[in-house]
Short mmCIF file of C-alpha atoms in Angstrom, two decimals:
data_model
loop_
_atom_site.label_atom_id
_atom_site.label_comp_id
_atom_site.label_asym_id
_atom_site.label_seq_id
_atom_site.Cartn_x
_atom_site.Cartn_y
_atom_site.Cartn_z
CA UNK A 1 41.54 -20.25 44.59
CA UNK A 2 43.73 -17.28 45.41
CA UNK A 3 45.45 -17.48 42.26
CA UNK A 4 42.11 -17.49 40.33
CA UNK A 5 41.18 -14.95 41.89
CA UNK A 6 44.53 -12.29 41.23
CA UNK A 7 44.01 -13.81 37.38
CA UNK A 8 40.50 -12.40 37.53
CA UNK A 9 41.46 -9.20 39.26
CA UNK A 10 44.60 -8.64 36.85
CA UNK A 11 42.49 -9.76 33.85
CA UNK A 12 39.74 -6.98 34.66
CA UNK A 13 42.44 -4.81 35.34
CA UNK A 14 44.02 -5.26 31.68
CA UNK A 15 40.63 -5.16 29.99
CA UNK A 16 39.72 -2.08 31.71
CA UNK A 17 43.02 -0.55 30.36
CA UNK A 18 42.17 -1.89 26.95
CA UNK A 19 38.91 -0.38 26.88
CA UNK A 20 40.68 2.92 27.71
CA UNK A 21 42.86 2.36 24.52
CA UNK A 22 45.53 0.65 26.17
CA UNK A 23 46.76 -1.72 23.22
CA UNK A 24 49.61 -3.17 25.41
CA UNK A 25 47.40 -4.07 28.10
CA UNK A 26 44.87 -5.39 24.98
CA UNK A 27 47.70 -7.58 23.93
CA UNK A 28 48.51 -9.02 27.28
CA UNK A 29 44.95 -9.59 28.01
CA UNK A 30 44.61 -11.30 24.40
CA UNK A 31 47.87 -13.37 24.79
CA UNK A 32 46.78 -14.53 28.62
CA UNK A 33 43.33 -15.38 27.84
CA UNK A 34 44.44 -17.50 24.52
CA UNK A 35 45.88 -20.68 26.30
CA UNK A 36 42.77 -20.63 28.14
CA UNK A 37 40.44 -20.46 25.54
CA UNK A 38 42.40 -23.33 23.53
CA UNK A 39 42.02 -25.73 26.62
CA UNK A 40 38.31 -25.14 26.99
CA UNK A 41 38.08 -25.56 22.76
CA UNK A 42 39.60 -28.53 23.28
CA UNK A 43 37.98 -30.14 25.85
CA UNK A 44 34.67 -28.97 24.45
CA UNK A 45 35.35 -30.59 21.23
CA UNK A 46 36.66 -33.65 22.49
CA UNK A 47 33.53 -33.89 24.83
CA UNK A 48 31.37 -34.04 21.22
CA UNK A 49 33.31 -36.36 19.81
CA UNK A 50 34.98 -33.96 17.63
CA UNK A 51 38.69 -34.23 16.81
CA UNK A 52 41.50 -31.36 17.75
CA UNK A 53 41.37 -29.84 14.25
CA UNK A 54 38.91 -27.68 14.96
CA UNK A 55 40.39 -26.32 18.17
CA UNK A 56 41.92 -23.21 17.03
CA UNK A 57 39.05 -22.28 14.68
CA UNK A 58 37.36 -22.03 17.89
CA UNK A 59 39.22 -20.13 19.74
CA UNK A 60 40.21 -17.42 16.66
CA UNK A 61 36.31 -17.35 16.37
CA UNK A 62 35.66 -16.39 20.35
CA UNK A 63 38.61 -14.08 20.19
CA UNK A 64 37.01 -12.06 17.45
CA UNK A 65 33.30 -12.27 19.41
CA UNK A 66 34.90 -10.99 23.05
CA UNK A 67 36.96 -8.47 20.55
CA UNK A 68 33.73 -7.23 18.94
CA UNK A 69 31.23 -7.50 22.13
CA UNK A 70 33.97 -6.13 24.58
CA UNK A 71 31.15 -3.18 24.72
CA UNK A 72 29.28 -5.34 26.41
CA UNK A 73 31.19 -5.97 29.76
CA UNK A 74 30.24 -4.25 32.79
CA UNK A 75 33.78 -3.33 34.23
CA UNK A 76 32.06 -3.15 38.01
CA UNK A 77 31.34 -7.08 37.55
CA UNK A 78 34.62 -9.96 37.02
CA UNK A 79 35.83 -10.58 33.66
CA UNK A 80 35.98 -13.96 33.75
CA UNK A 81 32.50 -15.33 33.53
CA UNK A 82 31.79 -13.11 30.88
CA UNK A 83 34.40 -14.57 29.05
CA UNK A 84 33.12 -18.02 29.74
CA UNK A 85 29.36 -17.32 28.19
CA UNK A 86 31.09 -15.85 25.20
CA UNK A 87 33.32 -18.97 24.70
CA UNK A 88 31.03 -21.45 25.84
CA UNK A 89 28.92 -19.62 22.94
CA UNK A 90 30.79 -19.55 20.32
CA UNK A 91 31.52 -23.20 21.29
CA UNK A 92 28.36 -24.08 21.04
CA UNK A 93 27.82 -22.45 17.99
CA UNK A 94 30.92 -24.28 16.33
CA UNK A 95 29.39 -27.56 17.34
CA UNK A 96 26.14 -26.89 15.74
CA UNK A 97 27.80 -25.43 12.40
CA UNK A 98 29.74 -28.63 12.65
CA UNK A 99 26.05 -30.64 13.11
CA UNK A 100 26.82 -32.06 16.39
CA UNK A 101 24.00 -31.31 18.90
CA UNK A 102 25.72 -29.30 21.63
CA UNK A 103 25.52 -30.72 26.07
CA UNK A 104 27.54 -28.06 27.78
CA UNK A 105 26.47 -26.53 30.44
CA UNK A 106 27.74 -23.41 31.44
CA UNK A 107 29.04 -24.70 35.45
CA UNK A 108 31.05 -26.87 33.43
CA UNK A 109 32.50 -24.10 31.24
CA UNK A 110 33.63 -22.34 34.26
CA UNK A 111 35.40 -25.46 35.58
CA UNK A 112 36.87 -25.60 32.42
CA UNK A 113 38.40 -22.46 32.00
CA UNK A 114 39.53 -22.32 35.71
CA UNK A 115 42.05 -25.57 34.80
CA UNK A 116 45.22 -25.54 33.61
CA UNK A 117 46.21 -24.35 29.81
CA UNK A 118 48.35 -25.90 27.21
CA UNK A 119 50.76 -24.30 25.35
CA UNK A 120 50.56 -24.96 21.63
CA UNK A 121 50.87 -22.00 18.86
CA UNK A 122 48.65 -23.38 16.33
CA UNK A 123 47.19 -22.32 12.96
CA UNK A 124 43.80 -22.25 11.75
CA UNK A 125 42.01 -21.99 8.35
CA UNK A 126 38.41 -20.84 9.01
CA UNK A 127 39.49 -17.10 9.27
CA UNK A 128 41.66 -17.49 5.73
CA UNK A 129 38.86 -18.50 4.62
CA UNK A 130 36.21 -16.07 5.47
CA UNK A 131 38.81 -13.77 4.57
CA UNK A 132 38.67 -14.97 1.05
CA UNK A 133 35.11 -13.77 0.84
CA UNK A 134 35.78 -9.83 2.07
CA UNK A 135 36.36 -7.47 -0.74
CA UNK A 136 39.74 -7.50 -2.19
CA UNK A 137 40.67 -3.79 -0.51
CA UNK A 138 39.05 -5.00 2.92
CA UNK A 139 40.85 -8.11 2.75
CA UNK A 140 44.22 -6.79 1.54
CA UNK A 141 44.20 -4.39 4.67
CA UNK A 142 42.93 -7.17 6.98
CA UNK A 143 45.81 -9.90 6.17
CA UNK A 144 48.44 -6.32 6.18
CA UNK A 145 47.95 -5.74 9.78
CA UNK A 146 47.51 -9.95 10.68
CA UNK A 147 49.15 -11.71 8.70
CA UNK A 148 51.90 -9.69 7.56
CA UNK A 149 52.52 -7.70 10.83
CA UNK A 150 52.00 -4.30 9.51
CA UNK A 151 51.62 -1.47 11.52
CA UNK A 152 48.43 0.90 10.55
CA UNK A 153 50.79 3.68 9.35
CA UNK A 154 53.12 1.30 7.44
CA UNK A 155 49.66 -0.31 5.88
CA UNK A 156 47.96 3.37 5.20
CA UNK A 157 51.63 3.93 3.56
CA UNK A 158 51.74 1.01 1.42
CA UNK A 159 48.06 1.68 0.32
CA UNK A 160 48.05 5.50 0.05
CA UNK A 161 45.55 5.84 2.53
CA UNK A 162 44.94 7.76 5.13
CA UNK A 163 45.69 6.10 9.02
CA UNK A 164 42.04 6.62 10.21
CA UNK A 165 40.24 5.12 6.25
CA UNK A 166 42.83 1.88 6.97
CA UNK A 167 41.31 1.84 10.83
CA UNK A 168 37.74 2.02 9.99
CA UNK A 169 38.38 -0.52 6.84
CA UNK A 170 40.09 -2.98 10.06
CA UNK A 171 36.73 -2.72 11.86
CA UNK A 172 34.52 -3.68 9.17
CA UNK A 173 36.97 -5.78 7.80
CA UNK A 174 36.90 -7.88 11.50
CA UNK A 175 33.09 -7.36 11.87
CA UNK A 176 32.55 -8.89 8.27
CA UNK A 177 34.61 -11.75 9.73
CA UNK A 178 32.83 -12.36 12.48
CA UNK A 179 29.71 -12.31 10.77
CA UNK A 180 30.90 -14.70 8.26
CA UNK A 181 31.95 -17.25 10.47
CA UNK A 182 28.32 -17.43 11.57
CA UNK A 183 26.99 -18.15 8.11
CA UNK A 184 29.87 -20.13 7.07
CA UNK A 185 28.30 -24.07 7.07
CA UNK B 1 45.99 -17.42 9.86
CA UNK B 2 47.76 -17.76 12.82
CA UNK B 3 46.20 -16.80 16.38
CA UNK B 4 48.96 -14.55 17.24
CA UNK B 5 48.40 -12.37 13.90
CA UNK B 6 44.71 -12.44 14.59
CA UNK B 7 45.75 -11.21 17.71
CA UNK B 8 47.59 -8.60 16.46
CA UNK B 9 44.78 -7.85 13.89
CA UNK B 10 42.47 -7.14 17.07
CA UNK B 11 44.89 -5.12 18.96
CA UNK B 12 45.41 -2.82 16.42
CA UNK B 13 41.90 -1.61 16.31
CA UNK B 14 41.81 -1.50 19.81
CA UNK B 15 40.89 2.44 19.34
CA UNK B 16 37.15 1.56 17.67
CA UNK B 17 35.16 1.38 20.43
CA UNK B 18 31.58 0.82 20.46
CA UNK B 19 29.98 3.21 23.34
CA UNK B 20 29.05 0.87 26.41
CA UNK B 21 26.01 -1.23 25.68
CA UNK B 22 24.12 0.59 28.79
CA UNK B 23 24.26 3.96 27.20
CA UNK B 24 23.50 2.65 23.43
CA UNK B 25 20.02 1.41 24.56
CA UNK B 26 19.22 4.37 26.98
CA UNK B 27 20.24 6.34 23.34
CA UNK B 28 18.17 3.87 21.11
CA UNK B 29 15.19 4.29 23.47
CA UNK B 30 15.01 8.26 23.40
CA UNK B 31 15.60 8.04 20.40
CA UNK B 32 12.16 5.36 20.14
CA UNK B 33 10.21 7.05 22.60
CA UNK B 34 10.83 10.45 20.84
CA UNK B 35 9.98 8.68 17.48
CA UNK B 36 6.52 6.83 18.62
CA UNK B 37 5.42 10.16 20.68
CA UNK B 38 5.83 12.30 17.39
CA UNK B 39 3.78 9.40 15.64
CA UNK B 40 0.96 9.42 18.30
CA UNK B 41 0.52 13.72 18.30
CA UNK B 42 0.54 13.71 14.55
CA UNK B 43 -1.63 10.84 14.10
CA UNK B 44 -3.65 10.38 17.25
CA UNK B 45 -3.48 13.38 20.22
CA UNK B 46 -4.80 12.83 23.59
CA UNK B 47 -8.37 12.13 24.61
CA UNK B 48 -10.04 15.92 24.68
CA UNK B 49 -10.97 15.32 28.48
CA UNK B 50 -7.13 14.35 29.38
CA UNK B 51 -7.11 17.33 31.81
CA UNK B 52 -9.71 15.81 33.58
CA UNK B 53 -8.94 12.55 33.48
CA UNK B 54 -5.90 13.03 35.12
CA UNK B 55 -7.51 13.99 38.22
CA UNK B 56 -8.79 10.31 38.11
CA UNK B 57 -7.13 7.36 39.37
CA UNK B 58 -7.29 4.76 37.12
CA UNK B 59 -6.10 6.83 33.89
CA UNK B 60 -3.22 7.67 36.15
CA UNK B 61 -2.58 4.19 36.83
CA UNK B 62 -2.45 3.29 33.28
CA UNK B 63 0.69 5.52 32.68
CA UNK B 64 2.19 4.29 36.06
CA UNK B 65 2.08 0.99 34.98
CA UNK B 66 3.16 1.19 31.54
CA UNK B 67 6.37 3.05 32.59
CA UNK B 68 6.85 0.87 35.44
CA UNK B 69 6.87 -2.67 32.64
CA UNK B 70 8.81 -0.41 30.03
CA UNK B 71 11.52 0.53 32.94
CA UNK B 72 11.46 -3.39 34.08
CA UNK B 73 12.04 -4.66 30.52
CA UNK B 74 14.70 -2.46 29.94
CA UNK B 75 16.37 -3.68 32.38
CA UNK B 76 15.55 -7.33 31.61
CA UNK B 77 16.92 -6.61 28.20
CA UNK B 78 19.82 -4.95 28.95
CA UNK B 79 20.62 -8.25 31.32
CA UNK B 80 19.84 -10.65 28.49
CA UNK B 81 21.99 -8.68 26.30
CA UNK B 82 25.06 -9.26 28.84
CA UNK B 83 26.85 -12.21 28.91
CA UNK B 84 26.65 -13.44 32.51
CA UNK B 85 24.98 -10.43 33.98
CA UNK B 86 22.77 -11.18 36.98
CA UNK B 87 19.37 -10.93 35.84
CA UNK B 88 17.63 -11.27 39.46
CA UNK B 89 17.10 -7.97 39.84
CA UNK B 90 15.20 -7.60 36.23
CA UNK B 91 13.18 -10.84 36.87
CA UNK B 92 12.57 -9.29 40.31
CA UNK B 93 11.42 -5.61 38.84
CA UNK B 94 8.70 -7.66 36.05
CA UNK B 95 7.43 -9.60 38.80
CA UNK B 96 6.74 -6.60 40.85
CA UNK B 97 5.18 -5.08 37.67
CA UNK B 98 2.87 -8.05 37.28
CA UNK B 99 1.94 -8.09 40.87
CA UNK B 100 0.49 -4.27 41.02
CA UNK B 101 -1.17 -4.93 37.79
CA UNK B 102 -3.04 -8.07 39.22
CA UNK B 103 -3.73 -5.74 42.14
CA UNK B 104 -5.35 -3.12 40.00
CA UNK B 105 -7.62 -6.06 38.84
CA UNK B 106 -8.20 -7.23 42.07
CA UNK B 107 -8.92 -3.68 43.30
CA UNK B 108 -11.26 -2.89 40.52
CA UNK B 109 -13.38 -5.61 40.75
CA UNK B 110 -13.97 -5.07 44.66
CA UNK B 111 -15.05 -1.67 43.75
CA UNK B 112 -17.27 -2.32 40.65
CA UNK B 113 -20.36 -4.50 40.78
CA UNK B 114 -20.42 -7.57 39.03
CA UNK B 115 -22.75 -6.71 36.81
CA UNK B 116 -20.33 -4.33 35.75
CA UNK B 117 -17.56 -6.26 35.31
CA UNK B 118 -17.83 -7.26 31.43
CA UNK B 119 -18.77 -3.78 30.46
CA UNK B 120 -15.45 -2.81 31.68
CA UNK B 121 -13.08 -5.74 30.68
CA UNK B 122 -14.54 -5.14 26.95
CA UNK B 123 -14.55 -1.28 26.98
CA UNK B 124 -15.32 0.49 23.86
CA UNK B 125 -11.63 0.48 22.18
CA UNK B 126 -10.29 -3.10 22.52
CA UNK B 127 -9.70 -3.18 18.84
CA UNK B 128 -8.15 0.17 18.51
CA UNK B 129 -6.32 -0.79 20.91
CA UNK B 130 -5.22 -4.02 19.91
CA UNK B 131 -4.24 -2.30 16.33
CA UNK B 132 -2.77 1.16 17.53
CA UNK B 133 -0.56 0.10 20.79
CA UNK B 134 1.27 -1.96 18.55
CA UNK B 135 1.65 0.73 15.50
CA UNK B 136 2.79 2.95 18.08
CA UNK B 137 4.91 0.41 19.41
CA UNK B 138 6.95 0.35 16.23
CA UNK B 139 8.65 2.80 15.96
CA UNK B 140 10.68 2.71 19.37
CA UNK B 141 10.78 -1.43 18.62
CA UNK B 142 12.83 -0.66 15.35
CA UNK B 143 15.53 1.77 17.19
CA UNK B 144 15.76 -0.39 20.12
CA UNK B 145 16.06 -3.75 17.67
CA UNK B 146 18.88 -2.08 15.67
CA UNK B 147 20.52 -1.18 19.70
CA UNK B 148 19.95 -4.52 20.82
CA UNK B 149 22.35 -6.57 17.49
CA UNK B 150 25.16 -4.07 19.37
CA UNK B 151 24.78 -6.50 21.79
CA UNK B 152 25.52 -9.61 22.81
CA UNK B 153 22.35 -11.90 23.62
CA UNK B 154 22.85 -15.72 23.78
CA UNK B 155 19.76 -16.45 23.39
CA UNK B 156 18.36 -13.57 20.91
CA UNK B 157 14.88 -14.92 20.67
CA UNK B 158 14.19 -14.23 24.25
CA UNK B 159 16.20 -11.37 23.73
CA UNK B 160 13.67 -10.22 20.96
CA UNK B 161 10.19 -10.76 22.90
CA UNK B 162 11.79 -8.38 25.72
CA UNK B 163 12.89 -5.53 23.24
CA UNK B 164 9.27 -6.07 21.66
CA UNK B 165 7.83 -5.88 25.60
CA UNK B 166 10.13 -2.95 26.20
CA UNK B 167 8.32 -1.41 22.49
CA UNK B 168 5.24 -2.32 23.72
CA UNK B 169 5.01 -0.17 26.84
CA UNK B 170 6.41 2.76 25.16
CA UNK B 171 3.14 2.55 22.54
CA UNK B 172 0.76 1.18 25.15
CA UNK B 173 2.05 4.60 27.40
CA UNK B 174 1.19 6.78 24.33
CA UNK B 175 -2.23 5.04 23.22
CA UNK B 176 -3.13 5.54 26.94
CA UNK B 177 -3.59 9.02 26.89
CA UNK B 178 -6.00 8.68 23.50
CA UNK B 179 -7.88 5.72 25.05
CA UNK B 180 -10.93 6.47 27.38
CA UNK B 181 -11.49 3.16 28.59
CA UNK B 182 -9.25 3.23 32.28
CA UNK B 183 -10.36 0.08 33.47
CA UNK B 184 -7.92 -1.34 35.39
CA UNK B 185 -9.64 -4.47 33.89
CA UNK B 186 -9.28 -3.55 30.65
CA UNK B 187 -5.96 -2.22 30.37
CA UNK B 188 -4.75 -5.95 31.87
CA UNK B 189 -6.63 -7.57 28.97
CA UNK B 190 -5.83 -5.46 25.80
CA UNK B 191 -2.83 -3.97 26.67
CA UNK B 192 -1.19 -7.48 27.69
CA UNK B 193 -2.62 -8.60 24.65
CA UNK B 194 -1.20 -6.00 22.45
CA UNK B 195 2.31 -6.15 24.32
CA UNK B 196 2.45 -9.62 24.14
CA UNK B 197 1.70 -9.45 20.25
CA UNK B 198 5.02 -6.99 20.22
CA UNK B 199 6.71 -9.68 22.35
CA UNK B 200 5.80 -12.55 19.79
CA UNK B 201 6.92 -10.31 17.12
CA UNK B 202 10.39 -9.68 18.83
CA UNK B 203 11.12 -13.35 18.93
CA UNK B 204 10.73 -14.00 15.29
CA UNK B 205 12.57 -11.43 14.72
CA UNK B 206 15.24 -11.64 17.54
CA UNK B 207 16.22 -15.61 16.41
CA UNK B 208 17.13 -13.84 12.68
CA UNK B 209 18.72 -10.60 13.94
CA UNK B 210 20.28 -11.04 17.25
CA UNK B 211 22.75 -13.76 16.28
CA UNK B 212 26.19 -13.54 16.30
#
């Protein structure tokens, strides 16, 4: 119980940071929350019957929805269950692209994310996807700074761009993403 | 794609920020109320008595209680609109709204003789109002609709009935001041009417828009 609770107050901590700008503290908060995520995917999944394949579609999908809502947290309230609606969410939402009729009740979802995480790196294909369906310039810039591990200014370099056009191209480029992984059957 | 790139991907436009959803409604609904007021002096004005009327009771009350549900459902929106915020204190704030409405009632028709009572629950303007409150309603329900996809509802048709509620009150606040029917009677009739027909509108709409 203690320990939940310093991962809640350091988590809040982090995002609060992040919301300030802070990418390193973005990154940790990203990279801690992750494992998490994946064991609640998993367990979700397996609960519907659904095999592990899916896991990390999952969890790339909530990452992008608590990336693109992060607006939406009230910093004077914990992190944590706000992160649980959003993944038990997207879960959900997973399930019913997937056509399984989705049981998971949110006290559950807290349980869930309060256990222990596995470790596994793993890749996923519904984002490649979707990102075969942006528009070629949105897309190159998207897999630049993922995928290839470019920096803005090495991307806005490569591209002849300005920094800020390759930024705001990132954004939409995510936010098409996100949007696409709703419609995506 | 690997998570850690998409990770990486997300980091790096840590710097586009969308302004805290709080302050993007409070915007979208000046913006809204601005909007539907401008529509109701071009196209409607107040009642030519309105300095009069507002030494009267029940026209006052009509304004009271159409800020009071606009201020309660824009809180209960704002809540639905946030994952796991506590929405006590919203439910709490409509329930107190519906309570001093039913009192009104239950004032008025102490007051009024009986034989009164259907002359005042009908009025003379139940079908302006039922037409106008919502066309006055519109124009605050679009900005506030547009606000509400910046957040993050999980359940958006619910979501959508209290933006159109919220809407509602905001062209129900404006068509007050035209209408000269102040029943307390007849304001709980056509007015709920009217706002619910907003709310019914905001859950179509809500289960298309408000996904994500």
């Amino acid at each position: 119980m203690r320990r939940e609770a310093a991962d809640e107050g350091g988590r809040a901590e982090l995002m609060r940071a992040a919301l300030a700008g802070d990418a390193n503290a973005y990154r940790r908060l990203l990279e801690a929350l992750t494992p998490v995520l994946r064991a609640a995917a998993a367990r979700g999944l397996a609960r519907a019957g659904l095999g592990s394949a899916d896991v990390e579609d999952v969890v790339q999908e909530t990452l992008l929805a608590l990336h693109l809502k992060r607006h939406t947290w009230d910093p004077t309230r914990p992190l944590m269950p706000w992160v649980a609606t959003i993944a038990r969410h997207k879960l959900v939402d997973g399930l019913r692209r997937r056509g399984r009729r989705s049981e998971v009740p949110v006290e559950d979802f807290h349980e869930i994310l309060a256990a222990p995480a596995e470790p596994d790196p793993t890749e996923a294909r519904d984002v490649d996807r979707m990102l075969g369906r942006l528009a070629p310039r949105q897309r190159d810039i998207v897999r630049s700074i993922t995928v290839e591990d470019r920096s803005i200014a090495a991307t806005a370099d490569r591209l002849g761009m300005s920094e800020g056009a390759v930024r705001v191209a990132l954004h939409r480029g995510l936010k098409a993403l996100a949007a696409l992984s709703g419609s995506m059957a | 794609m690997r998570t850690d790139d998409l990770i990486g991907g997300l980091v790096a436009d840590v710097e586009m920020r969308t302004p805290p959803l709080g302050r993007g409604l409070l915007a979208a609904g000046v913006v809204g109320m601005a909007l539907s007021g401008t529509l109701f002096f071009a196209a409607l004005g107040p009642r030519p008595d309105v300095a009069a009327a507002l030494a009267t009771p029940r026209f006052v009350l009509k304004f009271v209680e159409c800020a009071a549900l606009a201020a309660a459902a824009a809180a209960a929106a704002l809540a639905l609109m946030r994952p796991a915020a506590d929405r006590r204190l919203a439910r709490l704030c409509l329930l107190l709204v519906a309570f001093g409405v039913t009192l009104g009632v239950m004032v008025e028709v102490v007051v009024v003789p009986r034989a009164d009572w259907p002359a005042r629950l009908l009025g003379t303007n139940w079908l302006h109002c039922l037409v106008l409150v919502p066309l006055l309603a519109l124009p605050a329900f679009v900005t506030l609709l547009a606000a509400a996809r910046h957040g993050a509802a999980t359940e958006p048709g619910r979501t959508g009935a209290m933006i159109g509620v919220l809407a509602g009150a905001i062209g129900a606040f404006f068509y007050a001041a035209n209408c000269t029917d102040d029943s307390p009677l007849f304001v709980a009739t056509w007015y709920t009417l009217a706002i619910g027909a907003m709310a019914l509108l905001g859950a179509l709409l809500g289960r298309r828009l408000l996904v994500w």
